[in-house]
Amino acid sequence: QVQVVESGGGLVQPGGSLTLSCAASGSIFNMYLMGWYRQAPGKQREFVATITANGGTTYADSVKGRFTISRGNAKNTVYLQMNSLQPEDTAVYYCIADRGTTYWGEGTQVTVQS
């Protein structure tokens, strides 16, 4: 059974930075795709960024130029470097790992406020 666990959320001031980490365990295979979604209070869950096994990346327009997704050296790990954070980035951030089936983590809270 694949388990996806996020870490690194917290409280940050506007303009600050945070790095989220995610690890998918329980599979001997590399995930085809890993990435991040987020859900703000009262809003639908939305796409943030993904990275393929070959390193191809896709970003939501709202985070382009500010967020960077990358694969870790350890198998099935991914990071999200978030810079120039704004209050509208406040959300629960969820990691996904996909190998035909999409596995979700339970989320980590990111709060941006002064």
JSON list of N, CA, C and O in Angstrom, two decimals, residues 4 10 12 16 21 28-29 33 36 41 43 47-48 55 63-64 66-68 77 80 90 95 101-102 111:
[
{"chain": "A", "resi": 4, "resn": "VAL", "atom": "N", "xyz": [1.59, 8.42, 1.20]},
{"chain": "A", "resi": 4, "resn": "VAL", "atom": "CA", "xyz": [2.17, 9.70, 0.80]},
{"chain": "A", "resi": 4, "resn": "VAL", "atom": "C", "xyz": [2.13, 10.62, 2.01]},
{"chain": "A", "resi": 4, "resn": "VAL", "atom": "O", "xyz": [1.06, 10.83, 2.60]},
{"chain": "A", "resi": 10, "resn": "GLY", "atom": "N", "xyz": [3.68, 25.59, 7.47]},
{"chain": "A", "resi": 10, "resn": "GLY", "atom": "CA", "xyz": [3.83, 26.45, 8.62]},
{"chain": "A", "resi": 10, "resn": "GLY", "atom": "C", "xyz": [3.29, 27.84, 8.36]},
{"chain": "A", "resi": 10, "resn": "GLY", "atom": "O", "xyz": [2.58, 28.07, 7.38]},
{"chain": "A", "resi": 12, "resn": "VAL", "atom": "N", "xyz": [4.12, 31.81, 7.68]},
{"chain": "A", "resi": 12, "resn": "VAL", "atom": "CA", "xyz": [5.16, 32.65, 7.09]},
{"chain": "A", "resi": 12, "resn": "VAL", "atom": "C", "xyz": [4.57, 34.02, 6.77]},
{"chain": "A", "resi": 12, "resn": "VAL", "atom": "O", "xyz": [3.36, 34.12, 6.47]},
{"chain": "A", "resi": 16, "resn": "GLY", "atom": "N", "xyz": [7.70, 35.89, 2.21]},
{"chain": "A", "resi": 16, "resn": "GLY", "atom": "CA", "xyz": [8.59, 34.86, 2.72]},
{"chain": "A", "resi": 16, "resn": "GLY", "atom": "C", "xyz": [8.62, 33.60, 1.87]},
{"chain": "A", "resi": 16, "resn": "GLY", "atom": "O", "xyz": [7.97, 33.53, 0.82]},
{"chain": "A", "resi": 21, "resn": "SER", "atom": "N", "xyz": [8.03, 19.21, 1.59]},
{"chain": "A", "resi": 21, "resn": "SER", "atom": "CA", "xyz": [8.61, 17.92, 1.21]},
{"chain": "A", "resi": 21, "resn": "SER", "atom": "C", "xyz": [7.53, 16.86, 1.16]},
{"chain": "A", "resi": 21, "resn": "SER", "atom": "O", "xyz": [6.54, 16.95, 1.89]},
{"chain": "A", "resi": 28, "resn": "ILE", "atom": "N", "xyz": [7.94, -0.38, -4.83]},
{"chain": "A", "resi": 28, "resn": "ILE", "atom": "CA", "xyz": [9.31, -0.62, -5.28]},
{"chain": "A", "resi": 28, "resn": "ILE", "atom": "C", "xyz": [9.57, 0.07, -6.62]},
{"chain": "A", "resi": 28, "resn": "ILE", "atom": "O", "xyz": [10.70, 0.10, -7.09]},
{"chain": "A", "resi": 29, "resn": "PHE", "atom": "N", "xyz": [8.51, 0.62, -7.21]},
{"chain": "A", "resi": 29, "resn": "PHE", "atom": "CA", "xyz": [8.62, 1.26, -8.51]},
{"chain": "A", "resi": 29, "resn": "PHE", "atom": "C", "xyz": [8.68, 2.78, -8.37]},
{"chain": "A", "resi": 29, "resn": "PHE", "atom": "O", "xyz": [8.18, 3.34, -7.40]},
{"chain": "A", "resi": 33, "resn": "LEU", "atom": "N", "xyz": [4.56, 10.22, -11.92]},
{"chain": "A", "resi": 33, "resn": "LEU", "atom": "CA", "xyz": [4.28, 11.63, -11.73]},
{"chain": "A", "resi": 33, "resn": "LEU", "atom": "C", "xyz": [4.12, 11.91, -10.24]},
{"chain": "A", "resi": 33, "resn": "LEU", "atom": "O", "xyz": [3.51, 11.11, -9.53]},
{"chain": "A", "resi": 36, "resn": "TRP", "atom": "N", "xyz": [1.79, 18.58, -6.56]},
{"chain": "A", "resi": 36, "resn": "TRP", "atom": "CA", "xyz": [1.14, 19.28, -5.45]},
{"chain": "A", "resi": 36, "resn": "TRP", "atom": "C", "xyz": [-0.18, 19.91, -5.91]},
{"chain": "A", "resi": 36, "resn": "TRP", "atom": "O", "xyz": [-0.26, 20.47, -7.02]},
{"chain": "A", "resi": 41, "resn": "PRO", "atom": "N", "xyz": [-9.50, 27.68, 2.24]},
{"chain": "A", "resi": 41, "resn": "PRO", "atom": "CA", "xyz": [-10.79, 27.61, 2.92]},
{"chain": "A", "resi": 41, "resn": "PRO", "atom": "C", "xyz": [-11.93, 28.08, 2.02]},
{"chain": "A", "resi": 41, "resn": "PRO", "atom": "O", "xyz": [-11.84, 29.15, 1.40]},
{"chain": "A", "resi": 43, "resn": "LYS", "atom": "N", "xyz": [-12.82, 27.00, -0.82]},
{"chain": "A", "resi": 43, "resn": "LYS", "atom": "CA", "xyz": [-12.57, 26.87, -2.26]},
{"chain": "A", "resi": 43, "resn": "LYS", "atom": "C", "xyz": [-12.33, 25.43, -2.64]},
{"chain": "A", "resi": 43, "resn": "LYS", "atom": "O", "xyz": [-12.05, 24.58, -1.80]},
{"chain": "A", "resi": 47, "resn": "PHE", "atom": "N", "xyz": [-4.91, 22.62, -8.76]},
{"chain": "A", "resi": 47, "resn": "PHE", "atom": "CA", "xyz": [-3.59, 22.17, -9.19]},
{"chain": "A", "resi": 47, "resn": "PHE", "atom": "C", "xyz": [-2.54, 23.23, -8.88]},
{"chain": "A", "resi": 47, "resn": "PHE", "atom": "O", "xyz": [-2.78, 24.43, -9.06]},
{"chain": "A", "resi": 48, "resn": "VAL", "atom": "N", "xyz": [-1.37, 22.79, -8.44]},
{"chain": "A", "resi": 48, "resn": "VAL", "atom": "CA", "xyz": [-0.25, 23.71, -8.20]},
{"chain": "A", "resi": 48, "resn": "VAL", "atom": "C", "xyz": [0.91, 23.41, -9.16]},
{"chain": "A", "resi": 48, "resn": "VAL", "atom": "O", "xyz": [1.35, 24.26, -9.92]},
{"chain": "A", "resi": 55, "resn": "GLY", "atom": "N", "xyz": [11.55, 14.44, -15.22]},
{"chain": "A", "resi": 55, "resn": "GLY", "atom": "CA", "xyz": [11.87, 15.79, -14.78]},
{"chain": "A", "resi": 55, "resn": "GLY", "atom": "C", "xyz": [11.07, 16.89, -15.46]},
{"chain": "A", "resi": 55, "resn": "GLY", "atom": "O", "xyz": [11.32, 18.08, -15.22]},
{"chain": "A", "resi": 63, "resn": "VAL", "atom": "N", "xyz": [1.32, 30.37, -9.78]},
{"chain": "A", "resi": 63, "resn": "VAL", "atom": "CA", "xyz": [2.56, 30.15, -9.02]},
{"chain": "A", "resi": 63, "resn": "VAL", "atom": "C", "xyz": [3.81, 30.19, -9.89]},
{"chain": "A", "resi": 63, "resn": "VAL", "atom": "O", "xyz": [4.92, 30.11, -9.37]},
{"chain": "A", "resi": 64, "resn": "LYS", "atom": "N", "xyz": [3.64, 30.31, -11.20]},
{"chain": "A", "resi": 64, "resn": "LYS", "atom": "CA", "xyz": [4.80, 30.34, -12.10]},
{"chain": "A", "resi": 64, "resn": "LYS", "atom": "C", "xyz": [5.74, 31.48, -11.72]},
{"chain": "A", "resi": 64, "resn": "LYS", "atom": "O", "xyz": [5.30, 32.61, -11.48]},
{"chain": "A", "resi": 66, "resn": "ARG", "atom": "N", "xyz": [7.35, 31.76, -9.04]},
{"chain": "A", "resi": 66, "resn": "ARG", "atom": "CA", "xyz": [7.50, 31.85, -7.59]},
{"chain": "A", "resi": 66, "resn": "ARG", "atom": "C", "xyz": [7.75, 30.49, -6.94]},
{"chain": "A", "resi": 66, "resn": "ARG", "atom": "O", "xyz": [8.47, 30.40, -5.96]},
{"chain": "A", "resi": 67, "resn": "PHE", "atom": "N", "xyz": [7.14, 29.44, -7.47]},
{"chain": "A", "resi": 67, "resn": "PHE", "atom": "CA", "xyz": [7.28, 28.09, -6.92]},
{"chain": "A", "resi": 67, "resn": "PHE", "atom": "C", "xyz": [8.15, 27.25, -7.85]},
{"chain": "A", "resi": 67, "resn": "PHE", "atom": "O", "xyz": [8.09, 27.40, -9.08]},
{"chain": "A", "resi": 68, "resn": "THR", "atom": "N", "xyz": [8.90, 26.34, -7.24]},
{"chain": "A", "resi": 68, "resn": "THR", "atom": "CA", "xyz": [9.71, 25.41, -8.01]},
{"chain": "A", "resi": 68, "resn": "THR", "atom": "C", "xyz": [9.53, 24.01, -7.46]},
{"chain": "A", "resi": 68, "resn": "THR", "atom": "O", "xyz": [9.73, 23.78, -6.26]},
{"chain": "A", "resi": 77, "resn": "THR", "atom": "N", "xyz": [10.48, 10.96, -3.92]},
{"chain": "A", "resi": 77, "resn": "THR", "atom": "CA", "xyz": [10.39, 12.15, -3.09]},
{"chain": "A", "resi": 77, "resn": "THR", "atom": "C", "xyz": [10.29, 13.38, -4.00]},
{"chain": "A", "resi": 77, "resn": "THR", "atom": "O", "xyz": [10.81, 13.38, -5.11]},
{"chain": "A", "resi": 80, "resn": "LEU", "atom": "N", "xyz": [8.65, 21.21, -2.97]},
{"chain": "A", "resi": 80, "resn": "LEU", "atom": "CA", "xyz": [8.05, 22.40, -3.54]},
{"chain": "A", "resi": 80, "resn": "LEU", "atom": "C", "xyz": [8.66, 23.61, -2.83]},
{"chain": "A", "resi": 80, "resn": "LEU", "atom": "O", "xyz": [8.35, 23.86, -1.66]},
{"chain": "A", "resi": 90, "resn": "THR", "atom": "N", "xyz": [-2.32, 30.90, 1.05]},
{"chain": "A", "resi": 90, "resn": "THR", "atom": "CA", "xyz": [-2.74, 30.17, 2.24]},
{"chain": "A", "resi": 90, "resn": "THR", "atom": "C", "xyz": [-3.69, 29.04, 1.85]},
{"chain": "A", "resi": 90, "resn": "THR", "atom": "O", "xyz": [-4.69, 29.26, 1.17]},
{"chain": "A", "resi": 95, "resn": "CYS", "atom": "N", "xyz": [0.17, 16.53, -1.45]},
{"chain": "A", "resi": 95, "resn": "CYS", "atom": "CA", "xyz": [1.08, 15.88, -2.38]},
{"chain": "A", "resi": 95, "resn": "CYS", "atom": "C", "xyz": [0.37, 14.71, -3.05]},
{"chain": "A", "resi": 95, "resn": "CYS", "atom": "O", "xyz": [-0.44, 14.01, -2.42]},
{"chain": "A", "resi": 101, "resn": "THR", "atom": "N", "xyz": [-2.49, 4.79, -10.68]},
{"chain": "A", "resi": 101, "resn": "THR", "atom": "CA", "xyz": [-3.40, 5.15, -9.58]},
{"chain": "A", "resi": 101, "resn": "THR", "atom": "C", "xyz": [-2.81, 6.38, -8.90]},
{"chain": "A", "resi": 101, "resn": "THR", "atom": "O", "xyz": [-1.60, 6.44, -8.69]},
{"chain": "A", "resi": 102, "resn": "THR", "atom": "N", "xyz": [-3.68, 7.31, -8.55]},
{"chain": "A", "resi": 102, "resn": "THR", "atom": "CA", "xyz": [-3.21, 8.51, -7.87]},
{"chain": "A", "resi": 102, "resn": "THR", "atom": "C", "xyz": [-3.37, 8.36, -6.37]},
{"chain": "A", "resi": 102, "resn": "THR", "atom": "O", "xyz": [-4.47, 8.06, -5.89]},
{"chain": "A", "resi": 111, "resn": "THR", "atom": "N", "xyz": [0.19, 28.83, 5.94]},
{"chain": "A", "resi": 111, "resn": "THR", "atom": "CA", "xyz": [-0.52, 30.07, 6.26]},
{"chain": "A", "resi": 111, "resn": "THR", "atom": "C", "xyz": [0.41, 31.25, 6.03]},
{"chain": "A", "resi": 111, "resn": "THR", "atom": "O", "xyz": [1.51, 31.28, 6.58]}
]
